[in-house]
Amino acid sequence: MRHVLRLVAFLLLVPAASAQQDEVATGNPLGLDLIGSLQNLSSPDNISSTLLVFFLLTVLTLAPAFLVMTTSFTRIIVVFGFLRQAMATQQSPPNQVLVGLALFLTFFIMAPTYREVNEEALQPYIRGELTLEEARDAGAAPVHEFMYRQIRIHNNVNELALFIEIADLELPLESAEDLPFTVLIPAYVISELKIAFIMGFVIYIPFLIIDMVVASTLMAMGMMMLPPVFVSLPFKIVLFVLVDGWFLLTGSLVRSFTG
């Protein structure tokens, strides 16, 4: 978790630090004198500093989406959603619990990747051994490798081929590192959704059998006015507890990223 937080600070605060240095050089340490900057558009430094502030605000807005879509969070939260729907427990567990558990599992799964980012990019940049551009490229490589490895592990190369064809890239590529993020990220997200739906289908099967058995029993007993979900819900909860469902589900999710 510590490495994830440091990486977020690296991705978000380094551009901010660069912007602040530019503003100090132009006599505006806080970077808030937008009107003054617009009045001095003849200076290239003022123009670049103002544009950098707007760019930083845009990055801060889109950063959560990038951090979610390039990690294991998507698969985990979708599978949890399928579990809750299959058990028909309405809002239990609540969304805050499921999202919190999904985030901590994401930190656990992504820890090796972000540890590598910290060692290869963040720390050398702090020590002054790498420039900002070099640190960015070095930090992006482990994330790129993680997403590409997940696509290859689950043999979802069709999704990758689809976006390569749409992007009209020159083939064959020399290596996986030549894949741009604009192609890799959407292919990775679609691959994650496909895997999550497969896992959701497997989760649905035992609970669907319970629903069918309960509905058939109630109909045979002539109790048609009693909703089957009221009767099947306790049996679903008992089944999930007896097989230690949370242990099996979280273990399967984590192993699906390391298999």
Tab-separated table of N, CA, C and O in Angstrom, residues 28 31-39 50 54:
chain	number	residue	atom	x	y	z
A	28	ASN	N	5.524	34.188	-9.758
A	28	ASN	CA	4.183	33.837	-9.286
A	28	ASN	C	4.249	32.468	-8.622
A	28	ASN	O	3.923	31.457	-9.232
A	31	GLY	N	1.039	30.187	-8.636
A	31	GLY	CA	0.469	29.838	-9.927
A	31	GLY	C	-0.995	30.188	-10.046
A	31	GLY	O	-1.715	29.559	-10.809
A	32	LEU	N	-1.466	31.199	-9.294
A	32	LEU	CA	-2.883	31.516	-9.285
A	32	LEU	C	-3.197	32.818	-10.014
A	32	LEU	O	-4.367	33.162	-10.160
A	33	ASP	N	-2.193	33.542	-10.407
A	33	ASP	CA	-2.409	34.828	-11.059
A	33	ASP	C	-2.667	34.603	-12.544
A	33	ASP	O	-1.832	34.879	-13.403
A	34	LEU	N	-3.835	34.050	-12.843
A	34	LEU	CA	-4.168	33.726	-14.221
A	34	LEU	C	-4.333	34.983	-15.057
A	34	LEU	O	-3.898	35.054	-16.204
A	35	ILE	N	-4.976	35.998	-14.470
A	35	ILE	CA	-5.191	37.238	-15.218
A	35	ILE	C	-3.858	37.882	-15.567
A	35	ILE	O	-3.643	38.349	-16.691
A	36	GLY	N	-2.947	37.888	-14.582
A	36	GLY	CA	-1.633	38.451	-14.852
A	36	GLY	C	-0.891	37.702	-15.933
A	36	GLY	O	-0.198	38.289	-16.757
A	37	SER	N	-1.051	36.375	-15.940
A	37	SER	CA	-0.395	35.579	-16.970
A	37	SER	C	-0.976	35.865	-18.341
A	37	SER	O	-0.256	35.932	-19.337
A	38	LEU	N	-2.318	36.010	-18.389
A	38	LEU	CA	-2.946	36.293	-19.668
A	38	LEU	C	-2.547	37.665	-20.201
A	38	LEU	O	-2.517	37.881	-21.409
A	39	GLN	N	-2.232	38.590	-19.292
A	39	GLN	CA	-1.821	39.923	-19.731
A	39	GLN	C	-0.394	39.937	-20.258
A	39	GLN	O	0.008	40.875	-20.920
A	50	THR	N	0.898	28.658	-17.631
A	50	THR	CA	-0.561	28.680	-17.546
A	50	THR	C	-1.170	27.417	-18.126
A	50	THR	O	-2.072	26.815	-17.540
A	54	PHE	N	-3.537	24.219	-16.293
A	54	PHE	CA	-4.763	23.610	-16.818
A	54	PHE	C	-4.569	22.121	-17.074
A	54	PHE	O	-5.461	21.304	-16.810
